[in-house]
Every structure is written in structure tokens, then in C-alpha cells.
Amino acid sequence: MKWRRQTKYTLGGVAFGMLFPLSAWAIDIFQQHLFFSLDTVLQIHQQNALHYIIDSAPFILGLCFFVIGHPVNSLSRLNKTAMAEIMRFSEQLSAHSDIDSVQSKILRIISHTLEVERVGLWYYSESKDWLILSTMYLRSKGSLVKGATLKHSQYPDFFSDLDKDINIVSYDVRQDSRLRAFKTGYMNRYNISSMLTVPIRVSGVTTGVICLEHTGTNRHWRLPEQEFIKSVTLFFALMRESYQRMKSDILQKMIMNTMSDGLIIINSAGNIDSLNPAAVKMFAYPMEEGLGRHYSQLLPDLYSVPYIKDFLQGRSTENAGITDIEIDGVRQGGQHFPVIVSLNEMRIGPQLLYNCVIRDITELKIKETALQQAKKMEAVGQLTGGIAHDFNNLLAIINGNLRFLEQDFGVIDANTQELFNDARSAIQDGSELTRRLLAFSSKQQVQTQNNNVNQVLERFKYFISRTIGDNIQLKLDLPEQALFIMTNPSQLQNALLNLAINARDAMVSGGTIMLSATRYYHTNTVADLKPQLSLAPGSYVVISVSDNGIGIPAEQLPHVFEPFYTTKELGKGTGLGLSMLYNFTQQSMGACYIESTVDLGTRVEMVFPEYLEEKNTTPAADDKPITETGIATDKIQLILVVEDEPRVLKLTLRDLKYLGYATIAADNAAMARQIIESGKEVDLLLTDIQMPGEWDGHRLADWVRTNYPQIKIILASGYSKEPSQHAEEGRGFPLLRKPYSLKVMAEMIRAEQTG
């Protein structure tokens, strides 16, 4: 009869367990003995996740109650109601995935089955300094409590035994030395008389406890009861570990799926076991096609570097990992792109795997190239700016002396006048050259205005069609809606002319030049249509000039924007055209880009920020001519001229005398200050910007404006670093650009007189 009852209770649990998937190895383990080893737990843990444990729970509980069936029956503690509750719980447990709910129900069953008032499940904190109550079931109230804590250092004897995997079996808690720290507080508060505390062990370490707290009369904890609780602790350990593993797997997948870097897992054979979505996107292989491939198909350079190959084949033990190796990746279709790779090994059981983290640095390389180009342009710009400044001084001297010679000659014949005209034409050409050099060096104020791109290209086509050649066909491709950009119109015309001439020279036997404009929105991402452009996100206008000429070899393309680099024959190109184009687009807050294929042609794109506000694009004409002589008035009598170049100084003084002004000269800012401070009634300061000494023309002008506001100020220079919006900032001064004509200087002085 006794064995029949035991069998009935066992089969009650097993019957429900058989309703759910349970592998054969698990049945063998539990049939052999109730207490399974930690290795078995870990084996289960590695092979399957939480659902196997949940599915197997009824079988485990059935076996547990087989062991305690006899003592429980003999003590009349397991009645039919309790057994029905266990079976009902077993039926629910198999489909349950909430670990807190599972734990709470098991504690309730233990409490009612063993008739214990308080059954608690406690877990150590990560620091091991605290024992934290996960859940406690109160039998008399049928409720759960959580959140209590026990500090390790306050209960040393209690925690010492638990850490050693010793059950604390206490018949009388008041007499147990291990629990004396609890006597005055915890035990008395809840009328606890007896306690059974069983450690939960994982990998040989105590991670928590199940604590049964009996109230009322003292209680002897029988061995089957202790063994049953021990079995439950193993079940909790297995369930918690599997739950943590499941959480870890979810977290790992979440991290892998949200990583911007590519991640591939390589096995010891060199094949790819897994790859994250970023790697799928990076290499353009669908997930199913990427899996199983040899890593050399994606990262061939890894396979070609001996020490990396040895590392991946497990033959190298010198390095724990390889970090930040710059190599080429290969996308599906054979496209190479630069990447940085880091490698580390990991072991899962006997299996050796390699983590390979890959970062696409295509955009970084583009920005580095742009920065190097900008530095080159800056260095050359500093040189050309200085040359242009000195050259403008020389042109000013030549121009002024020519003017005085012409005046001294009086009436001259046609041949002599032609000589003067040729000389002035050469000066104008030289002035235009310095203007381009200054634009190239970014040291000239760029006067911008709103440009209707459609109109600019239409006018340019009309202009260039007469000179480009009969064998060249010009075509326009413009949008219906007009596009507007804010830039310097002269520089835009020069850029278009330079590109058109380059296109013509590339089509010796004739061909087609296409001028086009379109709107483009830059997103600053690798997926962008033009990721190679270093631009802020926003709306842009792309002006392109393309031809079907001989094209440019691929190895020359990275250098075409470099100063003095030319693809033309010796003597047919200066190498400044495209570099000036590059600087022009940079000054306009845009960019430029070139595409070319040998024998197919070349396409150059200039990208400018779109100007969305349509305005009048026709500059107002200056219709106020000024006579060059006799303009001195009572408002300006004495002009202080500050110039460090003696010949320019002498020329300026002579011009001002010719215009009827009294003058006083200084060759540096310090001397000019002394003159002003001496009490000279200076009416106007005409000072060069670039001068030796601590003060330049700007600082001198600021000082004069602050201390002598009645003195008018005009600046003169071969170039100016002042931005075009400087006047809006409240520090702007009229600027006289060298080489200037007598008429221009006279107009500027007159403007100060009437201002």
C-alpha cells in the first residue's frame, strides 16, 4: 500500500512531464539519482535554454516527491488537496516563462506541502556583501514579500557555513550559535522557532539560499525534507543560470544588431559562423550567403599577412589579440574598400572561435584626403598671397610712374601713345593675375551675390559657343525651376571657362560638352549618392561640365586638384586651373568632384549651397564719375600716408599732391602714432595694412578710430584677410586695392569727405 502511494505521487508528476518535450538524456539522469552534478547542470545549460527546464519541471518535482513520499505520508503531511495543487501547478509551469512567477509558485508549494510558515528565496548581490530577498511566501497570509537585505559582515557565522556549502539545520534558533546575531531582532519579531537554510550553489560558489522559517513549537528537520530542499536548490540554480544565459543571449543579439561596426565570428577552419546586420550591409552579402564563407573572401589581406594567418589558425600564442589593423575589405562584386580590423579569440567548450570587429573607414579616408588637400592649398596659398602682395606693390609703382611720364610728355604722337597703352595693358594683365592668385590663396575678399544658375549657364553657352570651335557641340541640361546660389559671379564664370577649355582640349577630334545643373540633398552618410563630398547636410546645387574626350587615367585622378599638377603636355597647362576651382568652391562653402574614364570622358561637378531666397541678381551701376583733379575741400586738408615701401610711398604722396592735398608721411605705425599724438591736425589716415612692427594697418586704424574719431580712415593693400562681412561687425574700413588708379583713389577720398 505504501509503495502504491509513492508510485501514485511519482506518476502524478511524471504524467504531466510526459506531456511536454523531454530529452532521453534528462530522463536517464533523473532516474539514476535525484541529485545531479553541477557539470550536468552546465551541460543542460549549454545545450538548451530555459524552456527545457520549464518543460522538465513536473518530472523533477515528481521525482522529488517520490523521495519524500514515505516520510511525508507517515507524518500525514501530504494530503490529497496538496497533491492536487502540485499537479495543477505542474500543468501551468510547463508553459510558463516568467522566472519570478515560477519561483513564487514553487515557494508556495514548499510552504503548504511541508507546512512551513515562511519560505524565502535569497540571492547574493554582485559584490557578495549582501543577501537580498528575491521572494518570500507567507503561508498564513497567502502573500509574497520582497526586498529585505542581510549584510554579510553582520552575520559572519551564518554566512561562513553557507559559503562552505553547509546546510544550517536549526531545531531551536535561540540555542544555535550561528544564528545568535538574529536572536534579538529578526527571530523575535516573527516568532521563528526553527530554521532550515540550504545554499544554492553554482560552479562551486554559493549564489543564494532557500530558507524555511518555522514558527510556533520547535521542529526537527528530517533528512528527506533536507534532501528535497537541496534538490529544489539545484533546480533553482539551473533555472536561474539558464534564465541569465537567455538574458545574456538577448543582450548579445541586441548589441550585435545595433552595432555600427561589422562583427563576424570565425571558426577554427576559417569559415564564418555568424555575422551581424552591419557586416551584412558592409559586405553586401545576404546573411545566408555570408555564413559558411571563408574569411579570406571578405578580408583577403588577413589571409595574406603571415602572423595574422597564424593567429587565426591557432599557431600563434604571443598575442592575446590583434587590434586596429588597416586593410582592404571586399564587397560582393569585388569592390575594395578600406577597413580597420580587430581580432580576439574566445573558447566555448572545446571550440576555438575568433571575434572580428570591422570598421568601414571609407568616409574617414575621404575626409583625410580633403584635409591633406586643404593643407596643401593653405601652404601654397600662403606663398602665393605673399607674392601677390609684393607684385601688386610693383605694379602700383609702374602704373603710377607711367601716368606721371604721360603727364610730363604732354602731347604725344600715336606711336608713343601705343607704347603707353601696351604698358598699361600689361599692368592690367598683371593685376588680373594677382587677383587670381589672391583668390587661390583665400586672401582676397570674395564679393558674393545671388546667381540665377539657369541664366548663368545660358549666357555662358552663348558666350563660349563662338570661341570653343566648330567641331565642339555645346548642350544644356537645366531644370524647369530656376536654381540660385550665393557666390562670386566672376569666379563662377572663370571656373566654367576653365572647365570648358579643359573639355575642349580633351576632344582633339571634336565631341560634346554638356553643361548641366540640378538640385541635390546631401545627407552626409555612406549611403549618400555623393559620400565622397565633405559637406554639411542640406540642399545644394550641382553645376557640372562633362565631355566625351580622352579621359584621365585612374592613377592621376587623386592629384588633379593639387597646385601645379597638370595632365596636359608640357607648355600647355599651368596646373593651377583645377586647384583654383577647388579653392573657389571651398570659399563658397561647397565642394568639387571629378569622375573620369579613359576613352570615355570626364565629368567635373561644382557643388554650392542652394540659396533659397530669390533676389535681384543684377548689380547696381555706379553712375557718379569724379574728376581726378581739384577735389580737395575744407573737410580734408592734411592726409597722413603710412607705407613701408618707399617707392609706393613716394608715388602716393605725388598723387595726393596732384589732387590738391597736403600730406605727411610715415613708414610704420609707431611713427604714425607719434605724428598724431604730437598734435598735427590730420584729417584723413591712408595706411597700408601689411607693415613691419608690432602694429599692422588694422590695429593702427582701430586705435585712431577709438582715440581720434574725427580722423577719416582708408586702408590700402595688395590683399586683405578681412572677411567680406567685416563691415557688419562694426570694424570695417574703406579698402583701396593695389594697384589702384588715380581716379579710384580720388573717388574714395571724396566719399570720405561727403560721408
Short mmCIF file of C-alpha atoms in Angstrom, two decimals, residues 624 626 633 635-636 712 747-755:
data_model
loop_
_atom_site.label_atom_id
_atom_site.label_comp_id
_atom_site.label_asym_id
_atom_site.label_seq_id
_atom_site.Cartn_x
_atom_site.Cartn_y
_atom_site.Cartn_z
CA LYS A 624 28.84 109.04 -60.21
CA ILE A 626 34.53 112.03 -60.23
CA THR A 633 37.85 120.66 -49.83
CA LYS A 635 36.78 118.98 -44.85
CA ILE A 636 40.05 117.19 -45.71
CA LYS A 712 38.78 109.64 -41.52
CA GLU A 747 36.64 108.70 -55.59
CA MET A 748 37.34 107.01 -52.27
CA ILE A 749 38.69 110.19 -50.67
CA ARG A 750 35.71 112.16 -51.95
CA ALA A 751 33.37 109.54 -50.45
CA GLU A 752 35.04 110.10 -47.07
CA GLN A 753 34.66 113.87 -47.46
CA THR A 754 30.94 113.62 -48.09
CA GLY A 755 30.37 110.77 -45.62
#
